mmCIF file of C-alpha atoms and ligand atoms in Angstrom:
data_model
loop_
_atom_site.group_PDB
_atom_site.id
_atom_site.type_symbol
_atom_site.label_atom_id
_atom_site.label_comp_id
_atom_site.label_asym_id
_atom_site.label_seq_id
_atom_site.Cartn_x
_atom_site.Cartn_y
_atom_site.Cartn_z
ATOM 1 C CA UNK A 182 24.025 308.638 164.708
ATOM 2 C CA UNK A 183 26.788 309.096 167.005
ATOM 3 C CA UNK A 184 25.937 310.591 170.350
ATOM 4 C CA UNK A 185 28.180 314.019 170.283
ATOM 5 C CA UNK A 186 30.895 313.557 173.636
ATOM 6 C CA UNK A 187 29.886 317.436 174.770
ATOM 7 C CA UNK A 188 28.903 316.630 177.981
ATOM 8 C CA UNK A 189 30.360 317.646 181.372
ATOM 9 C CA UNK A 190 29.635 316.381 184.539
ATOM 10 C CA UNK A 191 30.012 318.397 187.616
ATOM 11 C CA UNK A 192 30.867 316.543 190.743
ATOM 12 C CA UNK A 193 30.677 318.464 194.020
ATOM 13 C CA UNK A 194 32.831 317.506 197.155
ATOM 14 C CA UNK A 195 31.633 320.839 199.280
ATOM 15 C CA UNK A 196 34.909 324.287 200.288
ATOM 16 C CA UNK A 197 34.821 327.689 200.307
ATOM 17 C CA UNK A 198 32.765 327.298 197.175
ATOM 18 C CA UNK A 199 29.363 326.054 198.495
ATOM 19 C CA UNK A 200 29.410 328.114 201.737
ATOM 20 C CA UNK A 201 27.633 330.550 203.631
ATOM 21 C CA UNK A 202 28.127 333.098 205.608
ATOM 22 C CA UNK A 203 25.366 335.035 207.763
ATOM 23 C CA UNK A 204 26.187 338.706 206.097
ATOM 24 C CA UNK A 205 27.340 339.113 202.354
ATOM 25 C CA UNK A 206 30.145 340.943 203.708
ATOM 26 C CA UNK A 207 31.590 337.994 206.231
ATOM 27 C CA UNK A 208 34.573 336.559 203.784
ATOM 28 C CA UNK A 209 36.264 334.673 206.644
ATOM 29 C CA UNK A 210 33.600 333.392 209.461
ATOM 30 C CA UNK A 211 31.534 331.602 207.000
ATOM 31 C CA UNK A 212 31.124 327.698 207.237
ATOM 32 C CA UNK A 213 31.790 325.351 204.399
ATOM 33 C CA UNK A 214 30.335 323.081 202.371
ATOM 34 C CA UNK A 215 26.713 324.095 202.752
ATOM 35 C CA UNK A 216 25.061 324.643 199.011
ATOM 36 C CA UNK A 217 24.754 321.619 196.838
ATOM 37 C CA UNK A 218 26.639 321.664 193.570
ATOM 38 C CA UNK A 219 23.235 322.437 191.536
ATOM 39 C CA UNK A 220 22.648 325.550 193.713
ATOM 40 C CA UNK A 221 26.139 326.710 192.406
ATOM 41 C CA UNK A 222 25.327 325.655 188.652
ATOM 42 C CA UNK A 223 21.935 327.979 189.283
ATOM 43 C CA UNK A 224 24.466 331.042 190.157
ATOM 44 C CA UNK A 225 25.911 331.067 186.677
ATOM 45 C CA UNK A 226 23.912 332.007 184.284
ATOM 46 C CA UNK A 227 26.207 331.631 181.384
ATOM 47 C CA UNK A 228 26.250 328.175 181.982
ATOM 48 C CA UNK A 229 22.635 327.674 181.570
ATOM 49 C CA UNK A 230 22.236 326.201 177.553
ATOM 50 C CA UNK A 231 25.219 323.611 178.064
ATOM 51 C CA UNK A 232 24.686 320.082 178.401
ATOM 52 C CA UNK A 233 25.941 319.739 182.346
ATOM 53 C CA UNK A 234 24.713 316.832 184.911
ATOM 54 C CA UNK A 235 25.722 316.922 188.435
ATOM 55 C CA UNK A 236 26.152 315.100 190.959
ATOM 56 C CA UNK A 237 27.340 315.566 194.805
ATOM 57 C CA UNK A 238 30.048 313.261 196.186
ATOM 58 C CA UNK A 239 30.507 314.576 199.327
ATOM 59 C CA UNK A 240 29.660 317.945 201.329
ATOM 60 C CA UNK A 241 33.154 318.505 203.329
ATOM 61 C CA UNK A 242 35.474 321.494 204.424
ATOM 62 C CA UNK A 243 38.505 320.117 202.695
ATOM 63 C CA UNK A 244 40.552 320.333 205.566
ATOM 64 C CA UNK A 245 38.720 317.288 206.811
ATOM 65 C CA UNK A 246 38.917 314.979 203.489
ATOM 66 C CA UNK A 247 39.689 312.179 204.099
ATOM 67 C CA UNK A 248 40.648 307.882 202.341
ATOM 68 C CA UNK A 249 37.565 306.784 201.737
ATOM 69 C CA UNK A 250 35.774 310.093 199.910
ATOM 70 C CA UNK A 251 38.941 309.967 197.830
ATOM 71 C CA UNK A 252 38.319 306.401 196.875
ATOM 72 C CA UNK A 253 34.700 307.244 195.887
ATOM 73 C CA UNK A 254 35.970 310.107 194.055
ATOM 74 C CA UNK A 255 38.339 308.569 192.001
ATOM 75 C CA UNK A 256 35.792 305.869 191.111
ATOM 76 C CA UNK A 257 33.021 308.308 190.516
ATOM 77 C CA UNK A 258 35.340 310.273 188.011
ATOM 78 C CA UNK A 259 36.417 306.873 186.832
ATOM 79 C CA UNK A 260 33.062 305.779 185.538
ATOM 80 C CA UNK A 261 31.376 309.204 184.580
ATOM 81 C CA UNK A 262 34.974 309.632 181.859
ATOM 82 C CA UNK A 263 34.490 305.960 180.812
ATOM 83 C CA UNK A 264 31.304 307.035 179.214
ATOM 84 C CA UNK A 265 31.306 307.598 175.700
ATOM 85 C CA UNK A 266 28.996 311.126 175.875
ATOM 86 C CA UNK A 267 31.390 312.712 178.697
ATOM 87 C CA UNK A 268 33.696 315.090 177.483
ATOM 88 C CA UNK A 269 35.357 316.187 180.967
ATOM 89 C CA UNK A 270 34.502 315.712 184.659
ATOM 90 C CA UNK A 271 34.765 319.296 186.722
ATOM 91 C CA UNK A 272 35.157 318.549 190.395
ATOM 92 C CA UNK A 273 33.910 321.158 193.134
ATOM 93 C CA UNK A 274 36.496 321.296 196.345
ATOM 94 C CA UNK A 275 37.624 323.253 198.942
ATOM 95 C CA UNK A 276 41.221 325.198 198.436
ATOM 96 C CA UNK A 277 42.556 323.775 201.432
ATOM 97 C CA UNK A 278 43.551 320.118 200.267
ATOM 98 C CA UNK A 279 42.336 320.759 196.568
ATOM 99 C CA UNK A 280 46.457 320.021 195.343
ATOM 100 C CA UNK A 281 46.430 316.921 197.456
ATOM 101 C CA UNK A 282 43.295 315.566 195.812
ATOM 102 C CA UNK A 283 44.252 316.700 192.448
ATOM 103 C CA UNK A 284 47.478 314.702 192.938
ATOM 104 C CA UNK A 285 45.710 311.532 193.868
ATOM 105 C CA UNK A 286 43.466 311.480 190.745
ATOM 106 C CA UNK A 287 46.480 312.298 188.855
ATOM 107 C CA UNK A 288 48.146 309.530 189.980
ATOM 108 C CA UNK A 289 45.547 307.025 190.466
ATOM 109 C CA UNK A 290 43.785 307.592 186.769
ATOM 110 C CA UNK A 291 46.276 309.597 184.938
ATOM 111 C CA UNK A 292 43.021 310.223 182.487
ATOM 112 C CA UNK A 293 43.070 311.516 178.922
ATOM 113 C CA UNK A 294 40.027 313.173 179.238
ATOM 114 C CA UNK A 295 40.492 316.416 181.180
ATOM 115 C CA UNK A 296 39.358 316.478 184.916
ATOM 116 C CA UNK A 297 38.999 320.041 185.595
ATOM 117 C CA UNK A 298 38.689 320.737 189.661
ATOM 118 C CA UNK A 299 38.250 324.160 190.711
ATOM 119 C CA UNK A 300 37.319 325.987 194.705
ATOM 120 C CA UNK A 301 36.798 329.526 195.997
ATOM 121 C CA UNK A 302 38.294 332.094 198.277
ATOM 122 C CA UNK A 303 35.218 333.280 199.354
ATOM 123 C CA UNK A 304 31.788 331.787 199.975
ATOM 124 C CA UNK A 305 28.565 331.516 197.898
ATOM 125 C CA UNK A 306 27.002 334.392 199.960
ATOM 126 C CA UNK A 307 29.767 336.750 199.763
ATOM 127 C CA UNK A 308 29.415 340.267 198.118
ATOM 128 C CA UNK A 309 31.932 339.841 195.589
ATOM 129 C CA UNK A 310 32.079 335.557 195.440
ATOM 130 C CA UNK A 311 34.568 333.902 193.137
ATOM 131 C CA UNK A 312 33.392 330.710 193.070
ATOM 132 C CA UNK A 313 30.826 331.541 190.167
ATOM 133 C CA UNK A 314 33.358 332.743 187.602
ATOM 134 C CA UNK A 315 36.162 329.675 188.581
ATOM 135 C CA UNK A 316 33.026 327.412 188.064
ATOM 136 C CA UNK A 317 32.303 328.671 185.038
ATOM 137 C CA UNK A 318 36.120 329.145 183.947
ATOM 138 C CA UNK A 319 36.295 324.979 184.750
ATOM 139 C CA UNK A 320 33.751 323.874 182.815
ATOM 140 C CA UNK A 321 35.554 325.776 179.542
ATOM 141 C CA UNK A 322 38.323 324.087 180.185
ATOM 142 C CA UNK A 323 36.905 320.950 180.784
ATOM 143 C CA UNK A 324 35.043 321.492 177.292
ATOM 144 C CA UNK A 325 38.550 322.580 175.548
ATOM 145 C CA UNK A 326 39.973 320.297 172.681
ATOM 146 C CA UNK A 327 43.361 320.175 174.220
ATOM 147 C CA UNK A 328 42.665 319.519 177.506
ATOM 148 C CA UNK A 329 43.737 316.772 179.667
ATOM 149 C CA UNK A 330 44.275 315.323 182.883
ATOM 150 C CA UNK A 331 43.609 316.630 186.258
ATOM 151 C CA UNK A 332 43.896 320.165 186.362
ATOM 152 C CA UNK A 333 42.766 323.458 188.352
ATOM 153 C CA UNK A 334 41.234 326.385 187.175
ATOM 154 C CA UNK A 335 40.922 329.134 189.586
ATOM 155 C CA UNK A 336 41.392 333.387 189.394
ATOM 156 C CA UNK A 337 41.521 332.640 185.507
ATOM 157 C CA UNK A 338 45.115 330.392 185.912
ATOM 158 C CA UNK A 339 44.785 326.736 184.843
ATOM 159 C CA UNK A 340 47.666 324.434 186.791
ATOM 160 C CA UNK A 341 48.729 321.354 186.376
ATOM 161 C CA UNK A 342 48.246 318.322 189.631
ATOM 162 C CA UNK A 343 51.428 318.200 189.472
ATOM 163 C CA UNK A 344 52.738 321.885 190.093
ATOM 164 C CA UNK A 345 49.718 323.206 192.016
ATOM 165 C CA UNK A 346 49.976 325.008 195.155
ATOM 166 C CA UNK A 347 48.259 327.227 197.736
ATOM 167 C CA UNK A 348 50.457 330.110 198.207
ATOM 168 C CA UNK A 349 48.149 332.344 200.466
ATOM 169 C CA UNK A 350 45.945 331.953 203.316
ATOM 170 C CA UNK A 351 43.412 334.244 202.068
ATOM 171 C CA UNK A 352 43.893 335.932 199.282
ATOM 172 C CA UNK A 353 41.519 335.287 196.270
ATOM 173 C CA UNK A 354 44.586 334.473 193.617
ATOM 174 C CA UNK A 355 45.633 331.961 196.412
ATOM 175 C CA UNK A 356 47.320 329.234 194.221
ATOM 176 C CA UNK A 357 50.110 329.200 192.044
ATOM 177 C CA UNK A 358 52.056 327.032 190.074
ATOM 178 C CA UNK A 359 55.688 326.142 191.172
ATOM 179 C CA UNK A 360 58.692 327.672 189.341
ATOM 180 C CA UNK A 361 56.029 329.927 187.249
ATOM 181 C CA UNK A 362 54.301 326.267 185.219
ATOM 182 C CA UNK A 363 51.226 327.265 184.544
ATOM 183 C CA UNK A 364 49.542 325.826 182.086
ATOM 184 C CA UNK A 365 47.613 328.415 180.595
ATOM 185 C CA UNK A 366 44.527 331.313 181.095
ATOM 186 C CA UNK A 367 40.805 331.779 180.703
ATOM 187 C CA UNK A 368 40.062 334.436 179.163
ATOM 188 C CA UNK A 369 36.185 335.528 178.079
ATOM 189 C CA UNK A 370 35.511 332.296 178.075
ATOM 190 C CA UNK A 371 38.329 331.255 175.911
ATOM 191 C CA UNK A 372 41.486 329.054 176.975
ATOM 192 C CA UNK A 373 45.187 330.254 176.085
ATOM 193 C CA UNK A 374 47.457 327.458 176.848
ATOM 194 C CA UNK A 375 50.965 328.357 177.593
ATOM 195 C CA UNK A 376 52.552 324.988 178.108
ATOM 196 C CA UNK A 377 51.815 321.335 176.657
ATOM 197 C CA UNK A 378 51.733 319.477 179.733
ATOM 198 C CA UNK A 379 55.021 317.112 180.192
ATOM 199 C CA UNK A 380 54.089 313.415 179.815
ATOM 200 C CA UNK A 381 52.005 312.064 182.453
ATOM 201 C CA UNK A 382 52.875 308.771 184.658
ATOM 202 C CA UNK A 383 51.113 306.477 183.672
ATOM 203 C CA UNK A 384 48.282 305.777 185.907
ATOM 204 C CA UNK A 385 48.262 303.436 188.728
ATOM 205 C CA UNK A 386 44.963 302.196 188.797
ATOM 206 C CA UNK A 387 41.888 302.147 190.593
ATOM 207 C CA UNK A 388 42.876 298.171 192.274
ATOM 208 C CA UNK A 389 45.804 300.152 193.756
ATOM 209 C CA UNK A 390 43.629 302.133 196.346
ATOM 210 C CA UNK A 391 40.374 299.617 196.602
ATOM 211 C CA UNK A 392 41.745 298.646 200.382
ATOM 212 C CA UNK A 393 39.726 299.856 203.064
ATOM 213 C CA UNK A 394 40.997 303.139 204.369
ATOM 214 C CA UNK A 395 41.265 302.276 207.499
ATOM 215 C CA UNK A 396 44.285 299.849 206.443
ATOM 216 C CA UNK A 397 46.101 302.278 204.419
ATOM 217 C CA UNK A 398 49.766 302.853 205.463
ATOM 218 C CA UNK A 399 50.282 305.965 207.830
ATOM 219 C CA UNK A 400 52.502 308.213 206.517
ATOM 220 C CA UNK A 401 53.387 311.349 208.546
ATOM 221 C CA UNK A 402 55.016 314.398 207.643
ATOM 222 C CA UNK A 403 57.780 316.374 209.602
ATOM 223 C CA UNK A 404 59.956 319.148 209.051
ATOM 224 C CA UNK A 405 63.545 320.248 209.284
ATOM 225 C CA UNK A 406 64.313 323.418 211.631
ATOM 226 C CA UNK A 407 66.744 324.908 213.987
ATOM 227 C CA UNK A 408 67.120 322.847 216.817
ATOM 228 C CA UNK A 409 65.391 319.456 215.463
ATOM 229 C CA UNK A 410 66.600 316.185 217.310
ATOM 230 C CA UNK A 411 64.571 313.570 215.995
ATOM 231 C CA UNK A 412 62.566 313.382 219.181
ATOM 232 C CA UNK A 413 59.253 313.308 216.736
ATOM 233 C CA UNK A 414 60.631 310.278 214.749
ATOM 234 C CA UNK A 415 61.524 308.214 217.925
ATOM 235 C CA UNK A 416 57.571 309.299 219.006
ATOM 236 C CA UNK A 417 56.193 308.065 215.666
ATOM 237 C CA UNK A 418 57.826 304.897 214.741
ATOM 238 C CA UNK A 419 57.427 303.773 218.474
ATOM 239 C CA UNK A 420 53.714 304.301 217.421
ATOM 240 C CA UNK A 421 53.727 302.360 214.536
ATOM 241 C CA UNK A 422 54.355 304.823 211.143
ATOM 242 C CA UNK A 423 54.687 303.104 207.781
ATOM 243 C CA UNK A 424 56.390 305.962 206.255
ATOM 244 C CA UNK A 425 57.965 309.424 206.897
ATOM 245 C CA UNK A 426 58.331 312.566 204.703
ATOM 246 C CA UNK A 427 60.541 315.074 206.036
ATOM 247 C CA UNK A 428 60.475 318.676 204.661
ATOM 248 C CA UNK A 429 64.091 319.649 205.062
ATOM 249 C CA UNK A 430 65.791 322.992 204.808
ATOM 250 C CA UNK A 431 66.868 324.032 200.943
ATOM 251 C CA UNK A 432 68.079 321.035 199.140
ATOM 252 C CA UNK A 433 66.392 318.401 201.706
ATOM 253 C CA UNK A 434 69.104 319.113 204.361
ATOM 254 C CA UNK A 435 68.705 317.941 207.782
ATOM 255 C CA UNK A 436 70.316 318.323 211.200
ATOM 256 C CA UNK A 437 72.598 316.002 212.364
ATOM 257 C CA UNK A 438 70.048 314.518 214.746
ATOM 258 C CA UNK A 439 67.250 314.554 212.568
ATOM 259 C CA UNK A 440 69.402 312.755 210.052
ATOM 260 C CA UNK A 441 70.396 309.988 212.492
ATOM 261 C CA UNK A 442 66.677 309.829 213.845
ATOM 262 C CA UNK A 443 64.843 309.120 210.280
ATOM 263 C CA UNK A 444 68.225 306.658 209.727
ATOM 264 C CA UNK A 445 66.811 305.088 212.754
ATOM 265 C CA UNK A 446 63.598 304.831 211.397
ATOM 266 C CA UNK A 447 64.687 303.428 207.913
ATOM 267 C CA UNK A 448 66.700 300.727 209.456
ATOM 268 C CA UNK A 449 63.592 299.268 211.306
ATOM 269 C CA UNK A 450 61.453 299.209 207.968
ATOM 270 C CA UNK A 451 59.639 302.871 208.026
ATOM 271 C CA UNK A 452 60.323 304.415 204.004
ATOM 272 C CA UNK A 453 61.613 308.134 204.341
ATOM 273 C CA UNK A 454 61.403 310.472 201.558
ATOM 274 C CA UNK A 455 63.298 313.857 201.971
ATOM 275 C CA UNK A 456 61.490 316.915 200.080
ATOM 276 C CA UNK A 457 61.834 320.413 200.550
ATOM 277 C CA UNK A 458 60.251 322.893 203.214
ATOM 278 C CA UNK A 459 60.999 325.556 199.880
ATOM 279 C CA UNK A 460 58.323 326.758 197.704
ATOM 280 C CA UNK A 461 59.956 325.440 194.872
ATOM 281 C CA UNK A 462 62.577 323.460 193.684
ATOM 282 C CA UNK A 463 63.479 319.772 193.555
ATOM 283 C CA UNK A 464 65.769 317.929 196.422
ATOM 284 C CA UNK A 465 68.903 316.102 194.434
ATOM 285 C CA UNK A 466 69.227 312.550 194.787
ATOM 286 C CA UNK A 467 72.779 312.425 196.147
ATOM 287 C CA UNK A 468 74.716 309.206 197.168
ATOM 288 C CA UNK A 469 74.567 308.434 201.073
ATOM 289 C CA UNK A 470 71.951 310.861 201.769
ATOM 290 C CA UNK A 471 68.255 309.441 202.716
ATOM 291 C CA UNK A 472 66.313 309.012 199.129
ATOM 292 C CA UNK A 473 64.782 312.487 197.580
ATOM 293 C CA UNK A 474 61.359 313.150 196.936
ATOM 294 C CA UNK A 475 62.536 314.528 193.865
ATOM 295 C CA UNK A 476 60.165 318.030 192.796
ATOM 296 C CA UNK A 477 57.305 317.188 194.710
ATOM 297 C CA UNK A 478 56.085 318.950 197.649
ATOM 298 C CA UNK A 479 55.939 317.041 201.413
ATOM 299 C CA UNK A 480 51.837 316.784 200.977
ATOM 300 C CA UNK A 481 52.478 315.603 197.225
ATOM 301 C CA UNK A 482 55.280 313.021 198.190
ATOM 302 C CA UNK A 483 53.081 311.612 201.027
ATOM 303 C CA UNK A 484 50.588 310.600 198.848
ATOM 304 C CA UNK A 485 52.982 309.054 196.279
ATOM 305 C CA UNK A 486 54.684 307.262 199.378
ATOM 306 C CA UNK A 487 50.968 306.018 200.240
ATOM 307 C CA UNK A 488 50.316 305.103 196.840
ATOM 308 C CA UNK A 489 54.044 302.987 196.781
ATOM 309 C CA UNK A 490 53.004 301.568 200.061
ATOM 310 C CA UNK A 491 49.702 300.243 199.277
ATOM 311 C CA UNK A 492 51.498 298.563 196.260
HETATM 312 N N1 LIG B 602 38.458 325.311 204.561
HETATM 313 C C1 LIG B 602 37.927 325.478 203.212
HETATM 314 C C2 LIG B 602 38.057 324.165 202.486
HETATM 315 O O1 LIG B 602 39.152 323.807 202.141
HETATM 316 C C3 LIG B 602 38.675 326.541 202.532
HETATM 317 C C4 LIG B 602 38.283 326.808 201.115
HETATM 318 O O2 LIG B 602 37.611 326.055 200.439
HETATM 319 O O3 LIG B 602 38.728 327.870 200.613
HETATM 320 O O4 LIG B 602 37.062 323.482 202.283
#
């Protein structure tokens, strides 16, 4: 008899989600990454009965991830949806870098199955925590027929890798979706999907990214403004940058000086992408200016610039 592919494994990488504060009422001067992911399966009752397994990856404040979890991410969630019993991998993670990382995977495994990560405003201890329901909210997405890819589920929104974004700096609906593309809602434990997801890249493979992290290109992100003269750009390629993203003003427009700078910088090898210091919106590839980053953010572009580098 065929073993039934219900299972979902929970892989925890530490946030908001498994920490602690000293008083149930502290939402902001708590520290990170203190529970283990089991501790947060015990908080949910309604997920006792399912067939779960979990494992921790790493126990970080997100704002510190770094190469080298990442690679032992992607390979974890590499091997656990290669077996034949895993129906969907949910992935624990602070809010901080959670669209960064969700990118990555994207990118790197482009996976059928769904990869489901999810976080938390406030901590574990807190009066009113949301990491219990988001965890919860994951793991029914990660268990739904149509679901694929790497996602986020989080304040009962699922978003694509793709269009994710932190839009507040505390708030508990922190993250939305750019230009309104989210992909659907939990709701009582039910999904409602709203959009089919476009068509995935195709992934670019776990060989791409098996270099040691220390050797991975150096890509650094700077931003358009009044007054910018390039003085950063001179600073960085004289240090040695493999590539530069610059967040420019509305469509990707840049000073005069900031222009020449990065032209500068192209000319002596460094790869510049232009995005967008916008919420939303894609830069237009336009001939003679410095080549777009197309729709994705500057943190999003940076990591496909790192991926194109490490090529
Ligand atoms: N600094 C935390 C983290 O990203 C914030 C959070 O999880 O909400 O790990």
């Amino acid at each position: 008899m065929q073993t039934p592919a219900d299972l979902i494994v929970i892989l925890g990488t530490g946030g908001t989600i498994a920490g602690t504060a000293k008083t149930a009422s502290d939402g902001v001067g708590y520290t990170a990454a203190q529970l283990r992911v089991e501790d947060l399966l015990a908080a949910v009752p309604a997920l006792q009965g399912r067939r779960l397994e979990a494992h921790q990856i790493a126990q970080l404040d997100s704002k510190d991830m770094d190469f080298t979890t990442w690679q032992r991410l992607a390979q974890q969630v590499d091997a656990q949806l290669s077996r034949p019993e895993v129906k969907g991998v949910v992935v624990t993670h602070g809010t901080d870098t959670v669209e960064e990382t969700a990118y990555f995977l994207q990118r790197v495994l482009a996976p059928n199955k769904p990869v489901v990560m999810t976080a938390a405003m406030r901590p574990a201890t807190a009066l009113q925590a949301d990491g219990p329901q988001n965890l919860l909210d994951a793991v029914v997405v990660a268990s739904d027929v149509y679901a694929s890819g790497v996602l986020f589920a989080f304040a009962g929104a699922i978003h694509s890798a793709e269009q994710l974004r932190k839009v507040h700096s505390y708030r508990i609906d922190a993250f939305d979706s750019a230009e309104g593309a989210r992909l659907g809602v939990i709701e009582e434990g039910r999904v409602r999907w709203h959009l089919r997801t476009a068509l995935p890249l195709a992934p670019l493979g776990l060989a791409r990214v098996d270099r040691p992290a220390a050797q991975w290109p150096r890509v650094q992100i700077l931003m358009n403004h009044v007054g910018a003269d390039g003085a950063i750009v001179r600073a960085l390629i004289a240090e040695g940058v493999d590539g530069l993203v610059v967040a420019g003003t509305g469509n990707g427009t840049l000073s005069a000086s900031l222009d020449a700078a990065l032209r500068e910088a192209q000319a002596q090898g460094v790869r510049v992408l232009r995005s967008t210091r916008c919420d939303a919106g894609p830069v237009m590839e336009l001939p003679g200016l410095l080549p777009s980053a197309g729709s994705l953010s500057p943190v999003k572009a940076r990591i496909e610039l790192i991926l194109a580098l490490l090529a």
